[in-house]
Amino acid sequence: MSDAELELQGVRSGYGDLTVIRDITFAVPPGNITVLLGRNGAGKTTLLKTIAGLIQASAGDIQIGGASVAKEPPYLRQRRGLGFVQENKRIFKRRSVEDNLRMGAYASKLSRKEVTARMAEAYERFAVLGAKRKDVAGYLSGGEQQMLAISQALMSHPRLLLLDEPSAGLAPSIVQDVLDAVRRIKEEEGRTVLMVEQSVDLAISVADHVLVLDIGRIVHSGRPDDTGIREIVEDTYFGRTAATAKAAAPAASGPDGSSAGAAAPA
């Protein structure tokens, strides 16, 4: 059994006949923040949705906590310890902050006492939510809605949290607050995080490990302080082909030094 909180081996998925990600192999160890970088259209959101079970993998295996979940529906993956914060602040905007948090606990089948305790945790994590617990979620600011979306996902006490572009559409000062919260979720709550982020410098500042995705495949895997990491990311963002970037970048490897997967033809 793997020691990784999340492990992918040769994963491929997409939409119908369109393959978006292919031969994805990497591991995320417990208590680690792994940041997934790549330009628009690289397949980052598709990869997270495949891990969460919202898109079915057409090949390969996905393991959470050492258990294969590739054939399981999303609710079973949640019960195994997966939380997912989708892009664009997916909350119930016509319901109150309290109602949103209760819905985050629904699939976990918690007692009323346990739900109340976890809501108190959410208000301690983000004090502004406690102050606005009776407010309609749609009237919160963008940053507050993102805090609510994260708190909603954490109501099930996931070991592994997937975050899809948590800084999208937020003011710079609020982005830093959200990423600081992500760091605390790892350091103080002991959770593992896989995060897609467009703000490269801020993402690298909280990362323990960095993956760069281009045209559906991993073109770099390494530490945030690796020499040349920003150049590799810039090459990818500004349009060098995946094959060229692959040739120039260090051999991709997982956090434990294992191979990060061969690149298949785009």
Tab-separated table of C-alpha atoms in Angstrom, residues 18-204:
chain	number	residue	atom	x	y	z
A	18	LEU	CA	-11.945	14.152	-26.662
A	19	THR	CA	-8.976	13.150	-24.509
A	20	VAL	CA	-7.862	16.099	-22.355
A	21	ILE	CA	-5.359	14.555	-19.933
A	22	ARG	CA	-3.236	11.512	-20.639
A	23	ASP	CA	-0.758	9.272	-18.828
A	24	ILE	CA	-0.802	11.377	-15.649
A	25	THR	CA	1.312	9.854	-12.880
A	26	PHE	CA	2.230	11.551	-9.613
A	27	ALA	CA	1.907	11.187	-5.849
A	28	VAL	CA	1.010	13.666	-3.118
A	29	PRO	CA	2.332	12.699	0.340
A	30	PRO	CA	0.342	13.436	3.510
A	31	GLY	CA	0.553	16.950	4.930
A	32	ASN	CA	1.809	18.396	1.648
A	33	ILE	CA	0.636	21.317	-0.498
A	34	THR	CA	1.103	20.440	-4.145
A	35	VAL	CA	0.412	23.212	-6.640
A	36	LEU	CA	-0.652	22.422	-10.194
A	37	LEU	CA	0.311	25.156	-12.667
A	38	GLY	CA	-0.378	25.551	-16.366
A	39	ARG	CA	-1.895	27.898	-18.898
A	40	ASN	CA	-5.614	27.992	-19.704
A	41	GLY	CA	-6.722	24.851	-21.511
A	42	ALA	CA	-3.868	22.705	-20.204
A	43	GLY	CA	-6.299	20.312	-18.483
A	44	LYS	CA	-5.937	21.375	-14.833
A	45	THR	CA	-9.652	21.533	-13.994
A	46	THR	CA	-10.295	18.317	-15.915
A	47	LEU	CA	-7.639	16.611	-13.818
A	48	LEU	CA	-9.183	17.759	-10.527
A	49	LYS	CA	-12.665	16.726	-11.644
A	50	THR	CA	-11.302	13.313	-12.618
A	51	ILE	CA	-9.738	12.869	-9.171
A	52	ALA	CA	-13.042	13.918	-7.566
A	53	GLY	CA	-15.041	11.531	-9.752
A	54	LEU	CA	-17.060	14.180	-11.598
A	55	ILE	CA	-15.390	12.922	-14.788
A	56	GLN	CA	-14.715	9.213	-15.219
A	57	ALA	CA	-11.121	8.213	-15.987
A	58	SER	CA	-10.885	6.203	-19.209
A	59	ALA	CA	-7.561	4.622	-18.196
A	60	GLY	CA	-5.239	4.374	-15.224
A	61	ASP	CA	-5.783	4.246	-11.476
A	62	ILE	CA	-6.503	6.828	-8.749
A	63	GLN	CA	-5.816	6.010	-5.112
A	64	ILE	CA	-6.857	7.999	-2.050
A	65	GLY	CA	-5.189	6.887	1.160
A	66	GLY	CA	-3.963	3.752	-0.606
A	67	ALA	CA	-7.434	2.659	-1.781
A	68	SER	CA	-8.326	2.594	-5.486
A	69	VAL	CA	-11.258	4.919	-6.226
A	70	ALA	CA	-11.101	5.091	-10.024
A	71	LYS	CA	-14.457	3.323	-10.384
A	72	GLU	CA	-16.162	4.929	-7.384
A	73	PRO	CA	-18.752	7.747	-7.561
A	74	PRO	CA	-17.978	11.150	-6.016
A	75	TYR	CA	-19.861	10.586	-2.739
A	76	LEU	CA	-17.799	7.475	-1.945
A	77	ARG	CA	-14.593	9.400	-2.636
A	78	GLN	CA	-15.790	12.026	-0.188
A	79	ARG	CA	-16.326	9.347	2.444
A	80	ARG	CA	-12.749	8.206	1.871
A	81	GLY	CA	-11.549	11.683	2.831
A	82	LEU	CA	-11.739	13.856	-0.302
A	83	GLY	CA	-12.982	17.449	-0.309
A	84	PHE	CA	-13.317	19.514	-3.494
A	85	VAL	CA	-13.641	23.285	-3.845
A	86	GLN	CA	-14.563	23.917	-7.463
A	87	GLU	CA	-13.760	27.091	-9.380
A	88	ASN	CA	-16.096	30.106	-9.385
A	89	LYS	CA	-17.169	29.820	-5.736
A	90	ARG	CA	-19.722	27.000	-6.043
A	91	ILE	CA	-21.954	27.796	-3.093
A	92	PHE	CA	-25.727	28.008	-2.577
A	93	LYS	CA	-26.070	31.748	-3.045
A	94	ARG	CA	-29.729	31.960	-2.005
A	95	ARG	CA	-29.126	30.186	1.280
A	96	SER	CA	-27.528	31.499	4.463
A	97	VAL	CA	-23.926	30.943	5.482
A	98	GLU	CA	-25.141	28.477	8.132
A	99	ASP	CA	-27.219	26.548	5.595
A	100	ASN	CA	-24.231	26.275	3.247
A	101	LEU	CA	-22.097	24.804	6.010
A	102	ARG	CA	-24.799	22.313	6.972
A	103	MET	CA	-25.018	21.179	3.344
A	104	GLY	CA	-21.265	20.605	3.358
A	105	ALA	CA	-21.762	18.082	6.177
A	106	TYR	CA	-24.819	16.377	4.654
A	107	ALA	CA	-23.088	13.424	2.952
A	108	SER	CA	-21.040	12.673	6.078
A	109	LYS	CA	-24.171	11.780	8.078
A	110	LEU	CA	-22.999	13.623	11.189
A	111	SER	CA	-25.000	14.138	14.342
A	112	ARG	CA	-26.423	17.587	15.067
A	113	LYS	CA	-23.808	18.029	17.790
A	114	GLU	CA	-20.974	17.175	15.386
A	115	VAL	CA	-22.317	19.569	12.751
A	116	THR	CA	-22.503	22.364	15.317
A	117	ALA	CA	-18.914	21.676	16.406
A	118	ARG	CA	-17.644	21.777	12.826
A	119	MET	CA	-19.506	25.004	12.128
A	120	ALA	CA	-17.747	26.487	15.158
A	121	GLU	CA	-14.433	25.388	13.599
A	122	ALA	CA	-15.396	27.179	10.380
A	123	TYR	CA	-16.172	30.396	12.258
A	124	GLU	CA	-12.859	30.176	14.095
A	125	ARG	CA	-11.012	29.616	10.807
A	126	PHE	CA	-12.746	32.574	9.122
A	127	ALA	CA	-14.138	34.978	11.712
A	128	VAL	CA	-16.024	36.986	9.083
A	129	LEU	CA	-18.245	33.965	8.399
A	130	GLY	CA	-19.196	33.775	12.057
A	131	ALA	CA	-20.154	37.443	12.026
A	132	LYS	CA	-22.310	36.871	8.936
A	133	ARG	CA	-23.642	33.388	9.684
A	134	LYS	CA	-27.272	34.434	9.123
A	135	ASP	CA	-26.551	36.422	5.946
A	136	VAL	CA	-27.551	35.182	2.493
A	137	ALA	CA	-24.394	33.812	0.874
A	138	GLY	CA	-24.974	35.640	-2.403
A	139	TYR	CA	-24.562	38.978	-0.616
A	140	LEU	CA	-21.071	38.131	0.652
A	141	SER	CA	-18.033	39.639	-1.042
A	142	GLY	CA	-16.072	37.500	-3.497
A	143	GLY	CA	-13.417	36.731	-0.908
A	144	GLU	CA	-16.020	35.816	1.708
A	145	GLN	CA	-17.756	33.504	-0.758
A	146	GLN	CA	-14.455	31.759	-1.418
A	147	MET	CA	-13.893	31.370	2.322
A	148	LEU	CA	-17.390	29.879	2.579
A	149	ALA	CA	-16.723	27.466	-0.290
A	150	ILE	CA	-13.543	26.253	1.416
A	151	SER	CA	-15.300	25.956	4.777
A	152	GLN	CA	-18.165	24.044	3.201
A	153	ALA	CA	-15.722	21.479	1.780
A	154	LEU	CA	-13.953	21.194	5.147
A	155	MET	CA	-17.183	20.330	6.992
A	156	SER	CA	-16.617	16.661	6.142
A	157	HIS	CA	-13.096	16.820	7.664
A	158	PRO	CA	-11.375	15.643	4.468
A	159	ARG	CA	-7.800	14.419	4.658
A	160	LEU	CA	-7.276	15.570	1.065
A	161	LEU	CA	-8.552	18.941	-0.194
A	162	LEU	CA	-8.704	19.819	-3.913
A	163	LEU	CA	-8.779	23.566	-4.629
A	164	ASP	CA	-9.498	24.862	-8.133
A	165	GLU	CA	-8.187	28.430	-8.576
A	166	PRO	CA	-9.126	29.791	-5.129
A	167	SER	CA	-7.756	33.250	-6.024
A	168	ALA	CA	-9.807	33.682	-9.211
A	169	GLY	CA	-11.630	37.029	-9.338
A	170	LEU	CA	-10.370	38.222	-5.941
A	171	ALA	CA	-8.611	41.469	-5.039
A	172	PRO	CA	-4.851	41.010	-4.453
A	173	SER	CA	-5.126	41.648	-0.703
A	174	ILE	CA	-7.834	38.995	-0.387
A	175	VAL	CA	-5.828	36.499	-2.466
A	176	GLN	CA	-3.065	36.602	0.134
A	177	ASP	CA	-5.608	36.033	2.924
A	178	VAL	CA	-7.013	32.969	1.136
A	179	LEU	CA	-3.575	31.468	0.475
A	180	ASP	CA	-2.559	32.123	4.077
A	181	ALA	CA	-5.663	30.165	5.091
A	182	VAL	CA	-4.604	27.307	2.807
A	183	ARG	CA	-1.214	27.237	4.532
A	184	ARG	CA	-2.901	27.090	7.947
A	185	ILE	CA	-5.171	24.264	6.778
A	186	LYS	CA	-2.029	22.245	6.136
A	187	GLU	CA	0.065	23.331	9.116
A	188	GLU	CA	-2.576	23.568	11.848
A	189	GLU	CA	-5.173	21.043	10.666
A	190	GLY	CA	-2.795	18.533	9.053
A	191	ARG	CA	-4.641	18.305	5.756
A	192	THR	CA	-3.144	17.513	2.365
A	193	VAL	CA	-3.857	19.988	-0.446
A	194	LEU	CA	-3.732	19.755	-4.234
A	195	MET	CA	-4.322	23.241	-5.615
A	196	VAL	CA	-4.720	24.653	-9.113
A	197	GLU	CA	-3.651	28.286	-9.166
A	198	GLN	CA	-2.974	30.970	-11.790
A	199	SER	CA	-1.061	33.353	-9.527
A	200	VAL	CA	2.331	31.687	-9.976
A	201	ASP	CA	4.417	33.561	-7.405
A	202	LEU	CA	1.792	33.303	-4.676
A	203	ALA	CA	1.172	29.633	-5.449
A	204	ILE	CA	4.873	28.799	-5.277
